[in-house]
Short mmCIF file of C-alpha atoms and ligand atoms in Angstrom, two decimals:
data_model
loop_
_atom_site.label_atom_id
_atom_site.label_comp_id
_atom_site.label_asym_id
_atom_site.label_seq_id
_atom_site.Cartn_x
_atom_site.Cartn_y
_atom_site.Cartn_z
CA MET A 1 12.18 49.86 -38.77
CA ALA A 2 15.07 48.31 -37.48
CA LYS A 3 15.83 44.87 -38.85
CA PRO A 4 16.14 41.91 -36.40
CA ARG A 5 19.96 41.11 -36.35
CA LYS A 6 22.40 39.49 -33.64
CA LEU A 7 22.36 40.93 -30.52
CA LYS A 8 25.34 43.86 -30.18
CA THR A 9 25.48 43.72 -26.42
CA VAL A 10 25.66 40.87 -24.48
CA SER A 11 26.15 41.33 -20.59
CA HIS A 12 27.78 37.68 -19.87
CA ARG A 13 27.42 38.66 -15.96
CA LEU A 14 23.71 39.50 -15.90
CA THR A 15 22.81 36.68 -18.50
CA GLU A 16 24.18 34.46 -16.00
CA ILE A 17 22.01 36.31 -12.91
CA LEU A 18 19.00 36.22 -15.25
CA ALA A 19 19.55 32.36 -15.99
CA ILE A 20 16.62 32.09 -18.45
CA GLU A 21 17.95 29.81 -20.75
CA GLU A 22 15.93 31.36 -23.68
CA LEU A 23 17.23 34.98 -22.97
CA GLU A 24 20.51 36.86 -23.12
CA ALA A 25 20.82 40.02 -21.03
CA THR A 26 21.60 43.05 -23.41
CA GLY A 27 21.96 45.59 -20.58
CA GLY A 28 20.61 47.09 -17.26
CA ASP A 29 21.78 46.42 -14.06
CA GLU A 30 21.15 43.52 -11.20
CA TYR A 31 17.83 44.95 -10.49
CA ASN A 32 16.70 46.50 -13.84
CA ILE A 33 17.45 43.42 -16.58
CA GLU A 34 17.03 44.43 -20.15
CA ALA A 35 16.84 40.83 -22.21
CA MET A 36 16.00 39.55 -25.68
CA SER A 37 16.12 36.02 -27.37
CA PRO A 38 19.33 35.64 -29.20
CA ASP A 39 17.28 33.90 -31.85
CA THR A 40 16.66 36.95 -34.21
CA ALA A 41 16.14 34.95 -37.40
CA VAL A 42 13.01 36.26 -39.03
CA PRO A 43 10.17 33.12 -38.75
CA VAL A 44 7.68 31.74 -41.35
CA CYS A 45 3.97 32.65 -40.40
CA ILE A 46 2.59 30.73 -37.61
CA GLU A 47 -0.74 30.37 -39.13
CA CYS A 48 0.17 30.00 -43.18
CA LYS A 49 3.84 28.93 -42.81
CA GLY A 50 4.37 31.94 -45.48
CA PRO A 51 7.08 34.51 -45.66
CA THR A 52 6.90 37.54 -42.90
CA ALA A 53 8.30 40.92 -42.12
CA ASN A 54 9.67 42.45 -39.36
CA HIS A 55 6.84 44.21 -37.36
CA GLY A 56 8.57 46.42 -34.85
CA ARG A 57 10.39 45.94 -31.66
CA PHE A 58 8.29 46.02 -28.55
CA THR A 59 9.15 45.64 -24.51
CA ARG A 60 7.37 44.02 -22.10
CA LYS A 61 7.95 44.69 -18.37
CA LEU A 62 7.91 41.69 -15.96
CA LEU A 63 8.72 40.92 -12.61
CA ASP A 64 11.05 37.97 -11.78
CA VAL A 65 12.80 36.51 -9.07
CA VAL A 66 16.76 35.74 -9.63
CA GLN A 67 19.18 34.29 -7.34
CA ILE A 68 22.70 36.25 -6.75
CA GLY A 69 24.63 34.27 -4.87
CA GLU A 70 23.12 32.99 -1.60
CA LYS A 71 20.33 35.42 -1.96
CA LYS A 72 17.13 35.55 -4.00
CA GLN A 73 15.66 38.92 -4.98
CA PHE A 74 13.17 40.34 -7.25
CA VAL A 75 14.15 42.08 -10.33
CA ARG A 76 12.49 44.08 -13.27
CA LEU A 77 12.97 42.04 -16.39
CA HIS A 78 12.80 44.54 -19.66
CA TYR A 79 12.06 41.72 -22.05
CA ARG A 80 12.41 43.00 -25.62
CA PHE A 81 11.01 41.05 -28.58
CA TYR A 82 10.14 41.72 -32.22
CA LYS A 83 6.78 40.89 -33.78
CA TYR A 84 6.33 40.14 -37.26
CA ARG A 85 3.77 40.27 -39.75
CA CYS A 86 2.70 37.75 -42.37
CA LEU A 87 3.02 38.92 -46.07
CA SER A 88 0.50 36.84 -47.75
CA GLU A 89 -2.70 38.88 -48.44
CA ASN A 90 -5.08 36.40 -47.11
CA CYS A 91 -3.33 35.99 -43.83
CA ASN A 92 -1.80 38.92 -42.64
CA THR A 93 -1.30 37.48 -38.90
CA VAL A 94 0.79 39.58 -36.84
CA PHE A 95 2.55 37.23 -33.93
CA GLN A 96 5.62 37.13 -31.86
CA LYS A 97 8.06 33.88 -31.18
CA PRO A 98 6.43 31.82 -28.36
CA VAL A 99 8.61 31.83 -25.11
CA ALA A 100 8.30 29.56 -22.15
CA PHE A 101 9.52 31.56 -19.27
CA VAL A 102 6.13 33.74 -19.00
CA ASN A 103 2.33 33.07 -19.61
CA GLU A 104 0.49 35.26 -22.13
CA ASN A 105 -0.65 38.12 -20.55
CA ALA A 106 0.86 37.78 -17.31
CA LYS A 107 2.89 40.13 -15.35
CA ILE A 108 5.26 37.96 -13.64
CA THR A 109 7.41 35.00 -14.93
CA LYS A 110 6.73 31.58 -14.59
CA ARG A 111 9.62 31.41 -12.43
CA TYR A 112 8.07 34.10 -9.83
CA GLU A 113 4.79 32.28 -10.07
CA ASP A 114 6.34 28.86 -9.01
CA GLU A 115 8.25 30.70 -6.28
CA ILE A 116 4.59 31.85 -4.80
CA ILE A 117 2.99 28.37 -5.36
CA ARG A 118 5.62 26.69 -3.68
CA HIS A 119 5.15 29.27 -0.70
CA VAL A 120 1.38 29.04 -0.67
CA LEU A 121 1.59 25.45 -0.47
CA TYR A 122 3.65 25.02 2.45
CA GLU A 123 2.36 28.20 4.45
CA SER A 124 -0.55 30.44 4.76
CA ILE A 125 -0.93 33.43 2.00
CA ASP A 126 0.18 35.67 4.70
CA LYS A 127 3.39 33.72 5.84
CA ALA A 128 4.05 33.14 2.05
CA ARG A 129 3.89 37.17 1.66
CA LYS A 130 6.13 37.75 4.64
CA ASP A 131 8.91 35.37 3.19
CA LEU A 132 8.85 36.83 -0.29
CA GLU A 133 9.18 40.27 1.39
CA GLU A 134 12.61 39.34 1.91
CA TYR A 135 13.15 39.45 -2.10
CA ILE A 136 12.47 43.12 -2.14
CA VAL A 137 15.10 45.39 -3.36
CA ARG A 138 15.67 48.95 -2.37
CA GLY A 139 11.82 49.20 -0.76
CA ASN A 140 10.41 48.71 -3.97
CA ARG A 141 7.48 46.92 -2.00
CA ARG A 142 5.49 46.81 -5.52
CA ASP A 143 7.26 44.02 -6.62
CA LEU A 144 5.76 41.78 -3.86
CA ILE A 145 2.26 40.75 -5.46
CA SER A 146 -1.12 41.36 -3.74
CA LYS A 147 -3.14 38.74 -1.86
CA PRO A 148 -5.85 39.08 -4.27
CA ALA A 149 -3.41 38.40 -7.25
CA ILE A 150 -1.84 35.45 -5.35
CA SER A 151 -5.33 33.97 -4.90
CA LYS A 152 -6.20 34.44 -8.87
CA LEU A 153 -2.86 32.91 -9.71
CA ILE A 154 -3.28 29.81 -7.57
CA LYS A 155 -7.01 29.27 -9.09
CA ARG A 156 -5.39 29.42 -12.74
CA TRP A 157 -2.34 27.17 -11.71
CA VAL A 158 -4.78 24.58 -10.15
CA ASP A 159 -7.27 24.91 -13.20
CA GLU A 160 -4.51 24.61 -15.72
CA ARG A 161 -3.43 20.84 -13.90
CA ASP A 162 -6.99 20.20 -13.32
CA THR A 163 -7.73 20.19 -17.32
CA LYS A 164 -4.37 18.60 -18.02
CA ARG A 165 -5.27 15.37 -16.30
CA LYS A 166 -6.31 12.14 -17.87
CA PHE A 167 -7.76 9.74 -15.65
CA VAL A 168 -7.05 6.07 -15.98
CA THR A 169 -9.62 4.32 -14.53
CA GLN A 170 -8.46 1.34 -12.13
CA ALA A 171 -10.65 -1.71 -11.27
CA VAL A 172 -10.99 -0.36 -7.50
CA ILE A 173 -12.19 3.40 -6.48
CA ARG A 174 -12.36 4.70 -2.76
CA LEU A 175 -14.32 7.56 -1.73
CA TYR A 176 -13.48 8.92 1.78
CA SER A 177 -15.54 11.58 3.16
CA PHE A 178 -14.34 14.04 5.98
CA CYS A 179 -16.12 16.34 7.98
CA PHE A 180 -14.09 18.61 9.88
CA SER A 181 -14.94 22.11 11.63
CA HIS A 182 -13.15 24.15 8.66
CA ASN A 183 -13.44 21.70 5.78
CA ASN A 184 -15.93 19.42 4.29
CA TYR A 185 -14.73 17.30 1.45
CA ILE A 186 -14.38 13.70 -0.26
CA ILE A 187 -11.07 12.24 -1.29
CA ALA A 188 -11.22 9.77 -4.17
CA CYS A 189 -8.31 7.17 -4.49
CA SER A 190 -7.62 4.47 -7.03
CA GLU A 191 -5.25 1.66 -6.61
CA ASP A 192 -1.95 1.49 -8.97
CA SER A 193 -2.03 -2.28 -9.40
CA GLY A 194 1.37 -2.19 -11.24
CA GLN A 195 2.71 -0.48 -8.03
CA LYS A 196 0.79 -1.73 -5.44
CA GLU A 197 -0.01 2.01 -4.00
CA THR A 198 -2.97 3.68 -3.40
CA ASN A 199 -3.06 6.94 -5.10
CA ILE A 200 -5.08 10.00 -4.04
CA ILE A 201 -6.47 11.06 -7.72
CA GLU A 202 -9.15 13.86 -6.79
CA VAL A 203 -10.47 16.05 -3.76
CA ILE A 204 -14.15 16.69 -4.04
CA PRO A 205 -14.71 20.16 -2.29
CA SER A 206 -18.12 19.14 -0.78
CA ILE A 207 -19.74 16.07 0.40
CA SER A 208 -22.67 16.06 -2.18
CA GLU A 209 -24.28 13.79 -4.68
CA SER A 210 -23.49 16.42 -7.40
CA GLY A 211 -19.99 16.49 -6.40
CA ILE A 212 -19.79 12.57 -6.43
CA LYS A 213 -21.42 12.73 -9.77
CA GLU A 214 -19.08 15.02 -11.49
CA PHE A 215 -16.28 12.95 -10.28
CA PHE A 216 -17.64 9.80 -11.72
CA SER A 217 -18.15 11.66 -15.17
CA LYS A 218 -14.27 12.01 -15.38
CA ILE A 219 -13.64 8.01 -15.18
CA GLU A 220 -15.13 5.00 -17.18
CA VAL A 221 -17.76 3.65 -14.83
CA ASP A 222 -18.07 0.74 -16.95
CA ALA A 223 -14.55 -0.44 -16.19
CA LEU A 224 -14.91 -0.28 -12.41
CA TYR A 225 -15.09 -3.61 -10.48
CA ALA A 226 -15.86 -2.08 -6.92
CA VAL A 227 -16.07 0.96 -5.27
CA VAL A 228 -15.13 1.71 -1.37
CA VAL A 229 -16.89 4.26 0.60
CA ASP A 230 -16.86 4.93 3.82
CA CYS A 231 -19.83 5.00 6.26
CA ASN A 232 -21.36 8.54 5.28
CA PRO A 233 -24.76 7.81 4.03
CA VAL A 234 -24.63 10.68 1.59
CA VAL A 235 -21.51 9.21 -0.03
CA TYR A 236 -22.86 5.20 0.07
CA MET A 237 -26.26 6.59 -1.43
CA SER A 238 -24.84 8.63 -4.02
CA VAL A 239 -22.81 5.74 -5.16
CA LYS A 240 -25.43 3.36 -4.94
CA SER A 241 -27.78 5.32 -7.28
CA MET A 242 -25.39 6.41 -9.84
CA LEU A 243 -23.48 2.95 -10.65
CA PRO A 244 -24.40 0.05 -12.57
CA SER A 245 -25.40 -2.77 -10.11
CA LYS A 246 -22.42 -5.10 -11.54
CA VAL A 247 -20.10 -2.50 -9.61
CA ARG A 248 -19.67 -3.91 -6.26
CA ILE A 249 -20.11 -1.47 -3.26
CA LEU A 250 -17.73 -2.05 -0.10
CA VAL A 251 -17.53 -0.10 3.21
CA ASP A 252 -14.14 0.06 4.65
CA THR A 253 -14.01 -1.58 8.19
CA ASP A 254 -11.38 1.12 9.28
CA SER A 255 -14.15 3.99 8.38
CA LEU A 256 -16.58 2.34 10.98
CA CYS A 257 -13.62 1.93 13.25
CA ARG A 258 -13.48 5.78 13.39
CA VAL A 259 -17.11 6.10 14.20
CA LEU A 260 -16.83 3.58 17.03
CA ARG A 261 -14.03 5.58 18.30
CA ASP A 262 -15.64 8.97 17.96
CA GLU A 263 -18.57 7.75 19.49
CA PHE A 264 -16.76 6.32 22.45
CA LYS A 265 -14.51 9.43 22.74
CA GLU A 266 -17.85 11.53 22.99
CA TYR A 267 -19.14 9.40 25.99
CA ILE A 268 -15.60 9.46 27.46
CA ASN A 269 -15.27 13.19 27.23
CA GLU A 270 -18.64 13.74 29.20
CA ARG A 271 -18.13 11.06 31.77
CA MET A 272 -14.52 11.65 32.49
CA LYS A 273 -14.76 15.47 32.17
CA ARG A 274 -12.83 15.98 35.71
CA TYR A 275 -10.24 14.00 34.61
CA GLN A 276 -7.02 14.80 32.75
CA LYS A 277 -6.89 14.91 29.17
CA HIS A 278 -4.14 12.16 28.92
CA ILE A 279 -6.46 9.77 30.95
CA ARG A 280 -9.14 10.21 28.78
CA GLU A 281 -7.25 9.72 25.91
CA THR A 282 -5.90 6.60 27.25
CA PHE A 283 -9.26 5.13 27.03
CA VAL A 284 -9.67 5.82 23.18
CA LYS A 285 -6.13 4.64 22.37
CA ASP A 286 -5.72 1.50 20.02
CA PRO A 287 -6.03 -1.14 22.73
CA VAL A 288 -3.17 -2.94 21.32
CA LYS A 289 -1.07 -0.06 21.85
CA LEU A 290 -1.45 0.09 25.50
CA ASP A 291 1.32 -0.26 27.86
CA ASN A 292 1.39 -1.51 31.39
CA GLU A 293 1.04 1.90 33.01
CA ASP A 294 -2.07 2.49 30.84
CA LEU A 295 -3.72 -0.74 31.34
CA ALA A 296 -3.32 -0.30 35.31
CA CYS A 297 -4.75 2.94 34.86
CA LEU A 298 -7.58 1.82 32.83
CA ARG A 299 -8.25 -1.05 35.35
CA ARG A 300 -8.45 1.35 38.64
CA LEU A 301 -10.56 3.49 36.87
CA GLN A 302 -13.21 0.63 35.65
CA LYS A 303 -13.22 -0.85 39.41
CA LYS A 304 -14.64 2.22 40.24
CA ASP A 305 -17.31 2.46 37.65
CA ALA A 306 -19.25 -0.37 36.46
CA GLU A 307 -20.89 1.61 33.66
CA LEU A 308 -17.74 3.02 32.38
CA LYS A 309 -16.36 -0.80 32.52
CA SER A 310 -19.18 -2.24 30.16
CA ALA A 311 -18.96 0.48 27.86
CA TYR A 312 -15.10 0.12 27.40
CA ASN A 313 -15.32 -3.53 26.93
CA SER A 314 -17.83 -3.11 24.18
CA TYR A 315 -15.78 -0.57 22.59
CA SER A 316 -12.75 -2.94 22.88
CA GLN A 317 -14.53 -5.81 21.55
CA LEU A 318 -15.92 -4.28 18.61
CA TYR A 319 -12.45 -2.63 18.03
CA SER A 320 -10.68 -5.83 17.93
CA ILE A 321 -13.16 -7.38 15.52
CA LEU A 322 -12.64 -4.62 13.17
CA LYS A 323 -9.11 -4.17 13.30
CA ASN A 324 -7.85 -7.93 13.55
CA GLN A 325 -9.88 -8.74 10.26
CA ARG A 326 -12.19 -11.01 12.37
CA ASP A 327 -15.43 -12.27 10.50
CA ILE A 328 -17.93 -9.40 10.61
CA ILE A 329 -20.67 -11.63 11.23
CA GLU A 330 -19.10 -11.66 15.08
CA THR A 331 -20.48 -8.29 14.98
CA ARG A 332 -23.82 -9.61 15.18
CA ASP A 333 -23.26 -11.20 18.64
CA TRP A 334 -21.82 -8.00 19.36
CA MET A 335 -24.82 -6.11 18.91
CA ASN A 336 -26.98 -8.73 20.62
CA SER A 337 -24.85 -8.35 23.80
CA LEU A 338 -25.03 -4.67 24.28
CA GLY A 339 -26.69 -3.60 27.19
CA GLU A 340 -27.11 -0.36 28.89
CA GLU A 341 -24.17 0.79 27.02
CA ALA A 342 -26.31 0.69 23.62
CA GLY A 343 -27.08 4.42 23.94
CA ILE A 344 -23.27 5.23 23.18
CA TYR A 345 -23.32 3.38 19.82
CA ILE A 346 -26.16 4.16 18.19
CA LEU A 347 -24.51 5.26 14.92
CA THR A 348 -22.18 2.63 15.11
CA THR A 349 -24.80 0.00 15.41
CA SER A 350 -27.02 1.46 12.71
CA TYR A 351 -24.10 1.69 10.39
CA LEU A 352 -23.38 -2.21 11.08
CA SER A 353 -26.83 -3.13 10.51
CA GLU A 354 -27.20 -0.93 7.49
CA TYR A 355 -23.66 -2.14 6.04
CA MET A 356 -23.39 -5.78 7.26
CA LYS A 357 -23.23 -6.99 3.69
CA GLU A 358 -20.73 -4.11 1.97
CA LEU A 359 -18.48 -4.35 5.34
CA THR A 360 -18.17 -8.18 4.92
CA GLY A 361 -17.59 -7.47 1.21
CA PHE A 362 -14.73 -5.03 2.07
CA GLN A 363 -12.85 -7.93 3.97
CA SER A 364 -13.07 -10.46 1.37
CA VAL A 365 -11.91 -8.22 -1.49
CA ILE A 366 -9.69 -5.92 0.05
CA ASN A 367 -8.55 -7.65 2.82
CA GLU A 368 -5.48 -6.15 5.15
CA ASP A 369 -5.30 -2.52 4.48
CA HIS A 370 -5.20 0.50 6.67
CA ASN A 371 -5.47 3.35 3.81
CA TYR A 372 -8.47 4.94 5.48
CA ASP A 373 -6.31 5.56 8.50
CA PHE A 374 -3.30 6.87 6.53
CA ILE A 375 -5.58 9.24 4.69
CA TYR A 376 -7.71 10.21 7.85
CA GLU A 377 -4.33 11.40 9.33
CA ILE A 378 -3.33 13.25 6.10
CA ALA A 379 -6.76 15.09 6.50
CA ARG A 380 -6.59 15.88 10.15
CA LYS A 381 -3.24 17.18 10.03
CA ILE A 382 -4.14 19.72 7.30
CA GLU A 383 -7.02 20.38 9.15
CA GLN A 384 -5.14 21.25 12.20
CA TYR A 385 -2.19 23.02 10.77
CA PHE A 386 -3.84 24.91 7.86
CA PRO A 387 -7.21 25.22 9.01
CA ILE A 388 -8.02 27.83 6.52
CA SER A 389 -7.53 27.99 2.96
CA THR A 390 -9.46 28.10 -0.43
CA ASP A 391 -10.91 25.15 -2.07
CA GLU A 392 -8.17 25.50 -4.39
CA ILE A 393 -4.88 25.72 -2.22
CA PHE A 394 -6.58 22.74 -0.18
CA ARG A 395 -7.07 20.68 -3.29
CA ALA A 396 -3.39 22.05 -4.56
CA ARG A 397 -2.01 20.83 -0.97
CA ILE A 398 -3.25 17.26 -1.64
CA LEU A 399 -2.99 16.77 -5.48
CA TYR A 400 -0.16 18.86 -6.57
CA SER A 401 2.07 19.57 -3.98
CA ASP A 402 4.96 17.27 -5.17
CA PHE A 403 7.00 19.38 -7.31
CA ASP A 404 9.68 16.83 -8.08
CA ARG A 405 7.22 14.62 -10.06
CA LYS A 406 7.74 14.50 -13.76
CA GLU A 407 4.60 15.30 -15.88
CA GLU A 408 2.96 12.25 -16.84
CA LYS A 409 0.62 11.77 -19.71
CA GLN A 410 -1.92 9.68 -17.52
CA TRP A 411 -2.82 11.17 -14.21
CA LYS A 412 -2.12 8.79 -11.50
CA GLY A 413 -2.52 11.07 -8.61
CA THR A 414 -0.05 11.37 -5.51
CA SER A 415 0.44 8.07 -3.50
CA VAL A 416 -0.70 8.19 -0.11
CA SER A 417 2.65 7.17 1.50
CA ARG A 418 4.45 10.02 -0.66
CA LEU A 419 1.85 12.73 0.33
CA THR A 420 2.03 11.63 4.32
CA GLY A 421 5.72 12.75 3.84
CA LEU A 422 5.07 15.79 2.14
CA VAL A 423 2.35 17.00 4.77
CA ASP A 424 4.82 16.61 7.24
CA ASP A 425 7.18 18.75 5.42
CA MET A 426 4.41 21.13 4.87
CA ILE A 427 3.80 21.27 8.72
CA ARG A 428 7.57 21.77 9.59
CA ILE A 429 7.57 24.62 7.10
CA GLY A 430 4.75 26.60 7.41
CA GLY A 431 1.85 25.08 9.72
CA LEU A 432 0.53 26.77 12.32
CA LYS A 433 2.52 26.77 15.87
CA LYS A 434 0.66 25.82 18.94
CA HIS A 435 -0.11 29.13 19.90
CA GLU A 436 -1.43 30.24 16.44
CA ARG A 437 -4.26 27.41 16.11
ZN1 ZN B 501 0.26 33.66 -42.76
#
């Protein structure tokens, strides 16, 4: 049996192409690279630290991606390594030296895995595979991993990241739920008091009591001061039933504003069916963002339609109370002044009465802050540009798409502002185009 010794032949050119720090290329060509670790010293046993003997040389065939000049391509990596056997009779462990470039039992290198993950977070799986096709050398299509293998890889990759997280409980946690046609989920955030940032720390892939319960099992509930929720009754009731009574529950005023806007929008779409889309959109715009042309258009249409006029007045009044941080108590007058148009705002008024205390609390504790709107925008964009994905990919996009970030001991999540930029990158690179949606 061959004794491990210094590598005899080393191809510097192939080693450079391979560019894996732990390995040196010992032969092959640009497509079939044979490589070994230059560290051939016989190690001590990994179990008992006793002496060991060489137990033979083996080859692992792996798929990899390398960069040659400007171009990336698939290669077959023939990784040669030694196994060693412990000489002490009670131990007898057979092992090999650990390596960092490939996971145990994997058929592709970590570099190849990363390449896939980056593509899949920024594109659909089909598009990602189409891009990766360009790395195929001489028609070797088998080097491109299959769709099921990609799904499996993503799942493992996300699981790994999930288990590594060590949550630090901050004083305030937020739970915002989103109900879109393809995805229903809750985004959990916490404030990083040091950096004055709001970070997304978890994505719960359902809007359910059990999902919320599981989330709270990961943090120290006793250390909480307040939990901010949106108007969703499932979220509110679950949080209320789970948390000790000393934890304050607050309802985000911006989330109520979203309910108001959605109800008014539904009314406008029904009543103004015959009008062009941009006119209907002018009605639901943020009233402070209206320009003179918009205002003239709104006035003209309201003149012709008294019902529309009072509906719009109620909408813009409440919008202004909620968005301008005016005392929530003013909403009582708003509700009392509703006439016929009360039928448009059924959810809004019921949430207002139900959550009056919590909305007031939000105003006094959190004050000016529009994280709900920023997070809503992130969620809406992902729904629009990446409508179909598995829970894992969806969670990975929100939680783990920041590849530039260093490993942290404590899990702080991704900041809302950073994620806003990342999502725009995703849309630019792989978001569905208008005709594909
Ligand atoms: Zn041993």
